[in-house]
Amino acid sequence: MAALPLLLTACVSADPEPGSSAASGSGAASSGAAAATLAPSDAAAPVTLTWWTGQEAEAQKILDGLAADFTKAHPNVTIKTSPGASTTDALLPKMLSAFAADTQPDISYAFGSWASQLGRSGKTLDITADVAQPAAKWDEFPESARKTASPEGHTIGFPAVVDNLGLFYNKTVFDAAGVAYPTADWSWDDFRAAAKKLTNPAKNVYGTAMAVNPGEDITWHMWPQLWQNGGQILSADEKKSAFNSEAGVKTVSFWRDLAQVDKSVYLDQTGEKYAPLFASNNIGMMISGPWHLYDVVTGKTKYGVVRLPGTNGDHQTVSGPDLWVLFDHQDANRAYWSYQFLLWLTAAEQDERWSMAIGNLPLRSAAKTTPAFAKAVAEYPGYEVFAENLANATNKRPTVPGYIGLSDAFGTAVSRLLQGQGEVKAELDKAAAAADTALADS
């Protein structure tokens, strides 16, 4: 998920026949009805849109300015902006409450993990047909972001933030140990061998690190390797967990052995210490995302970034995209202009002023040719690696309502195993049973 010190995205923490109704596309995410493109009943009629941005004050000012610019270009469209809630996490319960009174906004920021729950609400607009039009240039968004925005095959919004996991390496630690720097072609065996050589307990130096507090941090660090080993998180119908497979055992065993056999992993009980320890030359390699570039640059750490190690040449990573979700008010003009606004907001020109201006990766591939991209590359070495690494995010993290329970169960099991408790297959089987209960109850 995109919770980034560098990025200020989160609060603390879319032509059919004229006259056709936007409601024709509404609720299709839950009803399974065929989607139609959105069209206004009167494109010149006055329209007021409500936009919950989920942002803190500094980032909110940028979005307020962009909304004003859109209104200047389209004087009949007024956009009322606000964070929507005290924190980004609080947006979901507020949206769910608003559904009952039909007071939901026209557009809201949303974590990608909420997509299925929002899609099943029957309150979202189905813009599947719209983003299929050439004008949307939908293919410019990363594949994982497009999948996240399209739960159960129905597109309910646009990507708002994209990121991924790569491998940071500390050049000071590598030089001290006389170990060659990682390359983009590294395998996980290369990673393990280097971690072992870098570890020096007498100097409080570890080859790598992993959070061992149950939660999404440890969980999503395992998904790329699970996919590379041929495994899946969920069954094909997304109703059952599938991580307790041979591939899952292989993935978790790899990390258990690093921690318990090689003793080359700093086991972070809080999940908050390993990044500062990397910056202070106590950790040789850290699997993380672009949000840590700010920390290592300001900390003057000598570092490099490459994509994740691979398995048989497969270097898949994981992305945690967030979304701008559109909601249905059975009003063709509001629906039309909500879509048009997001189409404009996510274009390269606006992406340069908003997303990239605050350190996020570009939403669309076209933005890689902008001055803002060149500026970010110059200021944050490795930024371009994460931008290119989006192409390796080909699987989506689950967006099913029960994912939080699945993540907690899997994370608890892996945390225990990395700390020397239990056997891998048995612990993953227990976690799968708990995850299935969470999925069934959601």
Tab-separated table of C-alpha atoms in Angstrom:
chain	number	residue	atom	x	y	z
A	1	MET	CA	0.000	0.000	0.000
A	2	ALA	CA	1.171	3.490	-0.704
A	3	ALA	CA	1.852	4.962	2.698
A	4	LEU	CA	4.913	6.994	2.028
A	5	PRO	CA	7.065	9.384	3.995
A	6	LEU	CA	8.243	10.796	0.671
A	7	LEU	CA	4.778	10.872	-0.748
A	8	LEU	CA	2.053	13.030	0.697
A	9	THR	CA	-0.758	11.036	-0.874
A	10	ALA	CA	-2.513	9.741	2.192
A	11	CYS	CA	-3.739	11.522	5.300
A	12	VAL	CA	-1.991	10.736	8.564
A	13	SER	CA	-0.862	7.530	7.906
A	14	ALA	CA	-15.414	8.617	-18.539
A	15	ASP	CA	-20.270	8.091	-26.753
A	16	PRO	CA	-23.294	6.703	-27.056
A	17	GLU	CA	-26.404	8.416	-28.376
A	18	PRO	CA	-27.029	11.876	-26.924
A	19	GLY	CA	-29.505	11.742	-24.099
A	20	SER	CA	-28.588	8.243	-22.889
A	21	SER	CA	-28.294	8.115	-19.150
A	22	ALA	CA	-25.137	7.626	-17.132
A	23	ALA	CA	-27.255	5.375	-14.962
A	24	SER	CA	-26.998	2.812	-17.731
A	25	GLY	CA	-23.554	2.030	-16.433
A	26	SER	CA	-24.353	2.255	-12.767
A	27	GLY	CA	-24.407	-0.701	-10.504
A	28	ALA	CA	-23.131	-3.025	-13.185
A	29	ALA	CA	-20.295	-4.065	-10.958
A	30	SER	CA	-22.789	-5.878	-8.811
A	31	SER	CA	-25.524	-6.693	-11.287
A	32	GLY	CA	-23.408	-8.065	-14.069
A	33	ALA	CA	-25.299	-5.925	-16.623
A	34	ALA	CA	-23.487	-4.940	-19.775
A	35	ALA	CA	-21.734	-1.603	-19.442
A	36	ALA	CA	-22.328	1.391	-21.710
A	37	THR	CA	-20.198	4.472	-22.099
A	38	LEU	CA	-21.155	7.550	-20.125
A	39	ALA	CA	-22.840	10.463	-21.892
A	40	PRO	CA	-24.344	13.700	-20.589
A	41	SER	CA	-27.964	14.681	-21.075
A	42	ASP	CA	-26.671	18.262	-21.400
A	43	ALA	CA	-22.916	18.777	-21.290
A	44	ALA	CA	-23.350	22.553	-20.799
A	45	ALA	CA	-25.706	22.309	-17.825
A	46	PRO	CA	-24.374	23.458	-14.443
A	47	VAL	CA	-22.899	20.538	-12.458
A	48	THR	CA	-21.485	20.316	-8.954
A	49	LEU	CA	-19.174	17.423	-8.097
A	50	THR	CA	-18.002	16.349	-4.643
A	51	TRP	CA	-14.464	14.994	-4.410
A	52	TRP	CA	-13.054	13.304	-1.287
A	53	THR	CA	-9.309	13.389	-1.775
A	54	GLY	CA	-7.978	11.624	1.334
A	55	GLN	CA	-5.049	14.036	1.525
A	56	GLU	CA	-3.240	16.110	4.097
A	57	ALA	CA	-3.195	19.903	3.898
A	58	GLU	CA	-0.121	20.398	1.700
A	59	ALA	CA	-1.206	17.843	-0.880
A	60	GLN	CA	-4.800	19.095	-0.638
A	61	LYS	CA	-3.698	22.552	-1.827
A	62	ILE	CA	-2.315	21.044	-5.028
A	63	LEU	CA	-5.563	19.183	-5.715
A	64	ASP	CA	-7.637	22.282	-4.923
A	65	GLY	CA	-5.608	24.135	-7.556
A	66	LEU	CA	-6.126	21.410	-10.130
A	67	ALA	CA	-9.885	21.361	-9.480
A	68	ALA	CA	-9.976	25.144	-9.944
A	69	ASP	CA	-8.085	24.833	-13.240
A	70	PHE	CA	-10.591	22.255	-14.497
A	71	THR	CA	-13.468	24.579	-13.595
A	72	LYS	CA	-11.729	27.449	-15.403
A	73	ALA	CA	-11.641	25.319	-18.557
A	74	HIS	CA	-15.216	24.079	-17.974
A	75	PRO	CA	-17.098	26.936	-16.213
A	76	ASN	CA	-20.303	24.902	-15.793
A	77	VAL	CA	-18.478	22.367	-13.586
A	78	THR	CA	-17.934	23.162	-9.892
A	79	ILE	CA	-15.829	20.741	-7.873
A	80	LYS	CA	-16.136	20.757	-4.090
A	81	THR	CA	-12.976	19.248	-2.638
A	82	SER	CA	-12.193	18.061	0.876
A	83	PRO	CA	-10.101	15.289	2.494
A	84	GLY	CA	-13.411	13.515	3.181
A	85	ALA	CA	-12.276	12.146	6.556
A	86	SER	CA	-9.695	12.741	9.255
A	87	THR	CA	-7.507	9.940	7.892
A	88	THR	CA	-7.428	7.966	4.677
A	89	ASP	CA	-8.311	4.822	6.634
A	90	ALA	CA	-11.463	6.576	7.856
A	91	LEU	CA	-12.695	7.145	4.301
A	92	LEU	CA	-14.015	3.598	3.931
A	93	PRO	CA	-16.388	3.593	6.928
A	94	LYS	CA	-17.531	7.086	5.954
A	95	MET	CA	-18.289	5.915	2.411
A	96	LEU	CA	-20.167	2.885	3.703
A	97	SER	CA	-22.276	5.117	5.951
A	98	ALA	CA	-22.912	7.516	3.090
A	99	PHE	CA	-24.211	4.700	0.872
A	100	ALA	CA	-27.172	4.188	3.216
A	101	ALA	CA	-28.193	7.836	2.932
A	102	ASP	CA	-27.119	8.113	-0.725
A	103	THR	CA	-24.773	10.956	0.208
A	104	GLN	CA	-21.581	9.446	-1.177
A	105	PRO	CA	-19.280	11.790	-3.099
A	106	ASP	CA	-18.915	11.694	-6.871
A	107	ILE	CA	-15.245	10.745	-6.562
A	108	SER	CA	-13.181	9.454	-3.654
A	109	TYR	CA	-9.659	8.315	-2.981
A	110	ALA	CA	-9.597	4.633	-1.946
A	111	PHE	CA	-7.004	2.073	-1.061
A	112	GLY	CA	-6.806	-0.627	-3.716
A	113	SER	CA	-7.687	-3.296	-1.165
A	114	TRP	CA	-11.181	-1.721	-0.859
A	115	ALA	CA	-11.964	-2.128	-4.565
A	116	SER	CA	-14.049	-5.304	-4.411
A	117	GLN	CA	-16.033	-4.121	-1.406
A	118	LEU	CA	-16.824	-0.829	-3.122
A	119	GLY	CA	-17.563	-2.555	-6.412
A	120	ARG	CA	-20.087	-4.878	-4.724
A	121	SER	CA	-21.853	-1.936	-3.047
A	122	GLY	CA	-23.857	-1.187	-6.180
A	123	LYS	CA	-22.945	2.484	-5.688
A	124	THR	CA	-19.994	2.744	-8.079
A	125	LEU	CA	-20.047	3.757	-11.714
A	126	ASP	CA	-19.041	1.098	-14.209
A	127	ILE	CA	-16.608	2.738	-16.614
A	128	THR	CA	-15.443	-0.479	-18.262
A	129	ALA	CA	-16.705	0.588	-21.688
A	130	ASP	CA	-15.306	4.091	-21.323
A	131	VAL	CA	-11.735	3.074	-20.499
A	132	ALA	CA	-11.842	0.732	-23.494
A	133	GLN	CA	-12.115	3.791	-25.759
A	134	PRO	CA	-8.839	4.974	-27.393
A	135	ALA	CA	-9.121	8.394	-25.711
A	136	ALA	CA	-8.643	6.809	-22.284
A	137	LYS	CA	-5.214	5.386	-23.225
A	138	TRP	CA	-5.896	2.793	-20.531
A	139	ASP	CA	-2.883	0.687	-21.502
A	140	GLU	CA	-0.618	3.482	-20.296
A	141	PHE	CA	-1.389	2.513	-16.696
A	142	PRO	CA	0.550	-0.383	-15.140
A	143	GLU	CA	-1.170	-3.760	-15.512
A	144	SER	CA	-1.453	-4.318	-11.776
A	145	ALA	CA	-3.116	-0.904	-11.359
A	146	ARG	CA	-5.607	-1.632	-14.158
A	147	LYS	CA	-6.497	-4.959	-12.538
A	148	THR	CA	-6.943	-3.348	-9.132
A	149	ALA	CA	-9.280	-0.711	-10.601
A	150	SER	CA	-11.369	-3.473	-12.211
A	151	PRO	CA	-12.612	-5.807	-9.467
A	152	GLU	CA	-14.545	-8.770	-10.834
A	153	GLY	CA	-14.080	-7.449	-14.356
A	154	HIS	CA	-15.802	-4.070	-13.921
A	155	THR	CA	-13.722	-0.885	-13.882
A	156	ILE	CA	-14.829	1.467	-11.102
A	157	GLY	CA	-12.139	4.140	-11.181
A	158	PHE	CA	-8.700	5.315	-12.184
A	159	PRO	CA	-5.332	4.531	-10.563
A	160	ALA	CA	-4.356	7.260	-8.071
A	161	VAL	CA	-0.980	6.009	-6.833
A	162	VAL	CA	1.276	3.246	-8.146
A	163	ASP	CA	4.344	1.723	-6.504
A	164	ASN	CA	6.245	-1.572	-6.250
A	165	LEU	CA	8.919	-3.406	-4.301
A	166	GLY	CA	12.568	-3.464	-5.360
A	167	LEU	CA	15.929	-4.167	-3.728
A	168	PHE	CA	17.873	-1.394	-2.024
A	169	TYR	CA	21.535	-2.173	-1.303
A	170	ASN	CA	23.901	-0.303	0.970
A	171	LYS	CA	27.215	0.300	-0.828
A	172	THR	CA	29.088	0.993	2.409
A	173	VAL	CA	28.119	-2.402	3.840
A	174	PHE	CA	28.925	-4.192	0.578
A	175	ASP	CA	32.312	-2.480	0.258
A	176	ALA	CA	33.247	-3.287	3.848
A	177	ALA	CA	32.517	-6.984	3.253
A	178	GLY	CA	34.158	-7.072	-0.184
A	179	VAL	CA	30.951	-8.279	-1.828
A	180	ALA	CA	29.995	-7.326	-5.406
A	181	TYR	CA	26.877	-5.150	-5.730
A	182	PRO	CA	23.573	-6.781	-6.748
A	183	THR	CA	22.646	-6.760	-10.430
A	184	ALA	CA	19.268	-6.773	-12.184
A	185	ASP	CA	19.850	-10.445	-13.054
A	186	TRP	CA	20.346	-11.701	-9.521
A	187	SER	CA	18.628	-14.903	-8.396
A	188	TRP	CA	17.381	-15.504	-4.863
A	189	ASP	CA	20.397	-17.822	-4.383
A	190	ASP	CA	22.624	-14.809	-5.163
A	191	PHE	CA	20.664	-12.815	-2.620
A	192	ARG	CA	21.070	-15.496	0.053
A	193	ALA	CA	24.803	-15.888	-0.549
A	194	ALA	CA	25.385	-12.158	-0.309
A	195	ALA	CA	23.257	-11.800	2.834
A	196	LYS	CA	25.350	-14.443	4.536
A	197	LYS	CA	28.639	-12.756	3.594
A	198	LEU	CA	27.443	-9.317	4.663
A	199	THR	CA	26.332	-10.418	8.128
A	200	ASN	CA	28.718	-9.513	10.933
A	201	PRO	CA	27.070	-9.857	14.374
A	202	ALA	CA	30.153	-8.443	16.112
A	203	LYS	CA	29.530	-5.152	14.300
A	204	ASN	CA	25.734	-5.400	14.486
A	205	VAL	CA	25.514	-5.727	10.712
A	206	TYR	CA	22.932	-7.990	9.003
A	207	GLY	CA	22.666	-9.011	5.380
A	208	THR	CA	18.978	-8.134	5.172
A	209	ALA	CA	15.886	-7.512	7.299
A	210	MET	CA	12.242	-8.459	7.619
A	211	ALA	CA	9.426	-7.226	9.835
A	212	VAL	CA	8.123	-9.954	12.116
A	213	ASN	CA	5.105	-8.123	13.482
A	214	PRO	CA	2.036	-9.673	11.833
A	215	GLY	CA	0.621	-7.385	9.208
A	216	GLU	CA	0.731	-6.432	5.584
A	217	ASP	CA	4.390	-5.418	5.657
A	218	ILE	CA	5.683	-8.970	6.056
A	219	THR	CA	2.828	-10.385	3.971
A	220	TRP	CA	3.271	-8.502	0.719
A	221	HIS	CA	7.040	-8.962	0.874
A	222	MET	CA	6.353	-12.698	0.305
A	223	TRP	CA	3.938	-12.411	-2.634
A	224	PRO	CA	6.490	-11.757	-5.440
A	225	GLN	CA	8.514	-14.841	-4.551
A	226	LEU	CA	5.325	-16.921	-4.198
A	227	TRP	CA	4.304	-15.899	-7.741
A	228	GLN	CA	7.829	-16.489	-9.075
A	229	ASN	CA	7.666	-20.018	-7.622
A	230	GLY	CA	4.382	-20.660	-9.473
A	231	GLY	CA	2.050	-20.158	-6.511
A	232	GLN	CA	-1.067	-18.034	-5.989
A	233	ILE	CA	-2.522	-16.205	-3.014
A	234	LEU	CA	-6.138	-17.185	-3.789
A	235	SER	CA	-7.978	-19.886	-5.669
A	236	ALA	CA	-9.132	-19.011	-9.197
A	237	ASP	CA	-12.619	-18.022	-7.918
A	238	GLU	CA	-11.010	-15.907	-5.146
A	239	LYS	CA	-13.109	-17.656	-2.483
A	240	LYS	CA	-10.328	-19.736	-0.871
A	241	SER	CA	-6.733	-19.159	0.099
A	242	ALA	CA	-4.072	-20.944	-1.954
A	243	PHE	CA	-0.791	-19.851	-0.385
A	244	ASN	CA	-0.237	-23.120	1.535
A	245	SER	CA	0.945	-24.770	-1.682
A	246	GLU	CA	4.310	-26.280	-2.558
A	247	ALA	CA	5.290	-22.850	-3.900
A	248	GLY	CA	4.218	-21.230	-0.645
A	249	VAL	CA	6.233	-23.688	1.418
A	250	LYS	CA	9.270	-23.070	-0.790
A	251	THR	CA	8.920	-19.295	-0.422
A	252	VAL	CA	8.507	-19.202	3.326
A	253	SER	CA	11.167	-21.894	3.862
A	254	PHE	CA	13.644	-19.691	1.993
A	255	TRP	CA	13.148	-16.879	4.480
A	256	ARG	CA	12.929	-19.202	7.495
A	257	ASP	CA	16.336	-20.637	6.523
A	258	LEU	CA	17.858	-17.195	6.062
A	259	ALA	CA	16.656	-16.255	9.524
A	260	GLN	CA	17.218	-19.483	11.449
A	261	VAL	CA	20.051	-21.258	9.587
A	262	ASP	CA	22.119	-18.399	8.170
A	263	LYS	CA	21.216	-15.893	10.879
A	264	SER	CA	21.497	-13.193	8.226
A	265	VAL	CA	18.123	-11.484	8.757
A	266	TYR	CA	17.478	-8.653	11.196
A	267	LEU	CA	14.093	-9.575	12.634
A	268	ASP	CA	12.310	-6.292	13.212
A	269	GLN	CA	9.690	-6.682	15.935
A	270	THR	CA	8.148	-3.302	15.124
A	271	GLY	CA	8.570	-3.051	11.383
A	272	GLU	CA	9.789	0.501	11.988
A	273	LYS	CA	13.487	-0.051	12.660
A	274	TYR	CA	14.908	-1.752	9.610
A	275	ALA	CA	14.794	1.255	7.296
A	276	PRO	CA	16.714	3.525	9.717
A	277	LEU	CA	19.210	0.676	10.298
A	278	PHE	CA	19.701	0.415	6.538
A	279	ALA	CA	20.326	4.149	6.383
A	280	SER	CA	22.865	3.886	9.215
A	281	ASN	CA	24.872	1.087	7.494
A	282	ASN	CA	23.667	-1.758	9.743
A	283	ILE	CA	21.601	-3.538	7.063
A	284	GLY	CA	23.088	-4.555	3.712
A	285	MET	CA	19.918	-5.108	1.662
A	286	MET	CA	16.327	-3.946	2.130
A	287	ILE	CA	13.280	-4.943	0.107
A	288	SER	CA	11.154	-1.823	-0.074
A	289	GLY	CA	9.552	0.727	-2.381
A	290	PRO	CA	10.134	4.260	-3.714
A	291	TRP	CA	8.823	5.842	-0.534
A	292	HIS	CA	12.178	5.063	1.131
A	293	LEU	CA	14.199	6.993	-1.466
A	294	TYR	CA	13.633	10.206	0.476
A	295	ASP	CA	15.037	8.669	3.670
A	296	VAL	CA	18.242	7.373	2.117
A	297	VAL	CA	18.843	10.550	0.121
A	298	THR	CA	18.382	12.860	3.101
A	299	GLY	CA	20.382	10.425	5.264
A	300	LYS	CA	23.250	10.632	2.745
A	301	THR	CA	23.379	6.835	2.605
A	302	LYS	CA	25.488	5.387	-0.212
A	303	TYR	CA	22.961	3.127	-1.877
A	304	GLY	CA	21.793	1.539	-5.097
A	305	VAL	CA	18.475	0.073	-6.299
A	306	VAL	CA	17.768	-2.903	-8.576
A	307	ARG	CA	14.641	-4.913	-9.311
A	308	LEU	CA	13.913	-7.912	-7.074
A	309	PRO	CA	15.970	-11.076	-7.465
A	310	GLY	CA	14.316	-13.625	-9.721
A	311	THR	CA	13.455	-17.314	-10.064
A	312	ASN	CA	14.393	-18.856	-13.425
A	313	GLY	CA	14.526	-15.369	-14.912
A	314	ASP	CA	11.138	-14.339	-13.493
A	315	HIS	CA	11.555	-11.018	-11.637
A	316	GLN	CA	7.932	-10.357	-10.702
A	317	THR	CA	7.263	-7.775	-8.043
A	318	VAL	CA	4.131	-6.610	-6.255
A	319	SER	CA	2.358	-3.277	-6.472
A	320	GLY	CA	-0.128	-1.732	-4.060
A	321	PRO	CA	-2.064	0.720	-6.258
A	322	ASP	CA	-4.607	3.142	-4.792
A	323	LEU	CA	-7.608	4.454	-6.707
A	324	TRP	CA	-9.857	7.375	-7.581
A	325	VAL	CA	-13.263	5.656	-7.408
A	326	LEU	CA	-16.376	7.089	-9.132
A	327	PHE	CA	-19.825	6.848	-7.555
A	328	ASP	CA	-23.271	6.797	-9.121
A	329	HIS	CA	-25.961	9.392	-8.393
A	330	GLN	CA	-28.283	8.439	-11.254
A	331	ASP	CA	-27.345	11.754	-12.882
A	332	ALA	CA	-25.944	11.548	-16.412
A	333	ASN	CA	-24.244	14.949	-16.265
A	334	ARG	CA	-22.494	14.327	-12.935
A	335	ALA	CA	-21.329	10.919	-14.107
A	336	TYR	CA	-20.035	12.321	-17.405
A	337	TRP	CA	-18.107	15.155	-15.827
A	338	SER	CA	-16.710	12.982	-13.009
A	339	TYR	CA	-15.202	10.701	-15.638
A	340	GLN	CA	-13.939	13.613	-17.732
A	341	PHE	CA	-12.305	15.152	-14.688
A	342	LEU	CA	-10.408	11.950	-13.788
A	343	LEU	CA	-9.386	11.472	-17.408
A	344	TRP	CA	-7.917	14.976	-17.302
A	345	LEU	CA	-6.427	14.593	-13.803
A	346	THR	CA	-4.500	11.440	-14.710
A	347	ALA	CA	-3.133	12.789	-18.005
A	348	ALA	CA	0.643	13.254	-18.098
A	349	GLU	CA	0.423	17.060	-17.812
A	350	GLN	CA	-1.580	16.940	-14.586
A	351	ASP	CA	0.339	13.924	-13.283
A	352	GLU	CA	3.474	16.042	-13.504
A	353	ARG	CA	1.870	18.749	-11.375
A	354	TRP	CA	0.374	16.397	-8.820
A	355	SER	CA	1.593	12.844	-8.420
A	356	MET	CA	5.182	13.247	-9.569
A	357	ALA	CA	5.515	16.669	-7.959
A	358	ILE	CA	5.232	15.057	-4.536
A	359	GLY	CA	7.544	12.126	-5.295
A	360	ASN	CA	5.143	9.462	-6.556
A	361	LEU	CA	5.917	7.316	-9.580
A	362	PRO	CA	4.223	8.475	-12.801
A	363	LEU	CA	0.751	6.971	-13.251
A	364	ARG	CA	1.077	6.623	-17.013
A	365	SER	CA	4.027	5.456	-19.077
A	366	ALA	CA	3.761	8.657	-21.182
A	367	ALA	CA	4.788	10.711	-18.161
A	368	LYS	CA	8.294	9.249	-18.282
A	369	THR	CA	9.227	11.832	-20.925
A	370	THR	CA	8.216	14.838	-18.831
A	371	PRO	CA	10.569	17.284	-17.090
A	372	ALA	CA	9.127	16.229	-13.738
A	373	PHE	CA	10.289	12.653	-14.329
A	374	ALA	CA	13.811	13.808	-15.190
A	375	LYS	CA	13.847	15.985	-12.066
A	376	ALA	CA	12.783	13.079	-9.824
A	377	VAL	CA	15.432	10.815	-11.358
A	378	ALA	CA	18.086	13.435	-10.660
A	379	GLU	CA	16.985	14.034	-7.087
A	380	TYR	CA	16.297	10.408	-6.118
A	381	PRO	CA	18.668	7.878	-7.704
A	382	GLY	CA	16.730	4.642	-8.188
A	383	TYR	CA	13.453	6.427	-8.997
A	384	GLU	CA	13.811	5.339	-12.619
A	385	VAL	CA	14.386	1.731	-11.509
A	386	PHE	CA	11.070	1.689	-9.647
A	387	ALA	CA	9.348	3.312	-12.629
A	388	GLU	CA	10.671	0.601	-14.961
A	389	ASN	CA	9.917	-2.086	-12.373
A	390	LEU	CA	6.175	-1.411	-12.717
A	391	ALA	CA	6.374	-3.625	-15.813
A	392	ASN	CA	7.251	-6.521	-13.505
A	393	ALA	CA	4.070	-6.035	-11.429
A	394	THR	CA	1.948	-8.390	-13.497
A	395	ASN	CA	-0.081	-10.004	-10.710
A	396	LYS	CA	-2.445	-7.972	-8.570
A	397	ARG	CA	-2.587	-8.062	-4.823
A	398	PRO	CA	-6.045	-9.374	-3.843
A	399	THR	CA	-8.819	-6.821	-3.454
A	400	VAL	CA	-11.416	-9.217	-1.997
A	401	PRO	CA	-13.212	-8.011	1.168
A	402	GLY	CA	-11.602	-10.750	3.316
A	403	TYR	CA	-8.045	-9.886	2.347
A	404	ILE	CA	-7.219	-8.165	5.631
A	405	GLY	CA	-8.015	-11.366	7.565
A	406	LEU	CA	-6.010	-13.433	5.078
A	407	SER	CA	-3.076	-11.078	5.417
A	408	ASP	CA	-3.190	-11.204	9.214
A	409	ALA	CA	-3.298	-15.013	9.253
A	410	PHE	CA	-0.449	-15.410	6.764
A	411	GLY	CA	1.650	-12.707	8.419
A	412	THR	CA	1.230	-14.286	11.853
A	413	ALA	CA	2.388	-17.659	10.541
A	414	VAL	CA	5.428	-16.257	8.752
A	415	SER	CA	6.398	-14.157	11.766
A	416	ARG	CA	6.358	-17.255	13.989
A	417	LEU	CA	8.377	-19.291	11.501
A	418	LEU	CA	11.059	-16.664	11.006
A	419	GLN	CA	11.463	-16.589	14.778
A	420	GLY	CA	11.973	-20.370	14.921
A	421	GLN	CA	8.467	-21.442	15.957
A	422	GLY	CA	6.600	-24.273	14.225
A	423	GLU	CA	7.016	-26.102	10.916
A	424	VAL	CA	6.379	-24.372	7.630
A	425	LYS	CA	3.679	-26.606	6.089
A	426	ALA	CA	1.722	-26.993	9.324
A	427	GLU	CA	1.783	-23.270	10.072
A	428	LEU	CA	0.707	-22.363	6.541
A	429	ASP	CA	-2.147	-24.891	6.711
A	430	LYS	CA	-3.400	-23.314	9.934
A	431	ALA	CA	-3.082	-19.867	8.410
A	432	ALA	CA	-5.018	-21.004	5.330
A	433	ALA	CA	-7.884	-22.273	7.508
A	434	ALA	CA	-8.063	-18.918	9.322
A	435	ALA	CA	-7.842	-17.056	6.034
A	436	ASP	CA	-10.691	-19.112	4.551
A	437	THR	CA	-12.871	-18.220	7.524
A	438	ALA	CA	-12.118	-14.539	6.990
A	439	LEU	CA	-12.938	-14.835	3.291
A	440	ALA	CA	-16.191	-16.689	3.995
A	441	ASP	CA	-17.280	-14.140	6.622
A	442	SER	CA	-16.592	-11.110	4.445
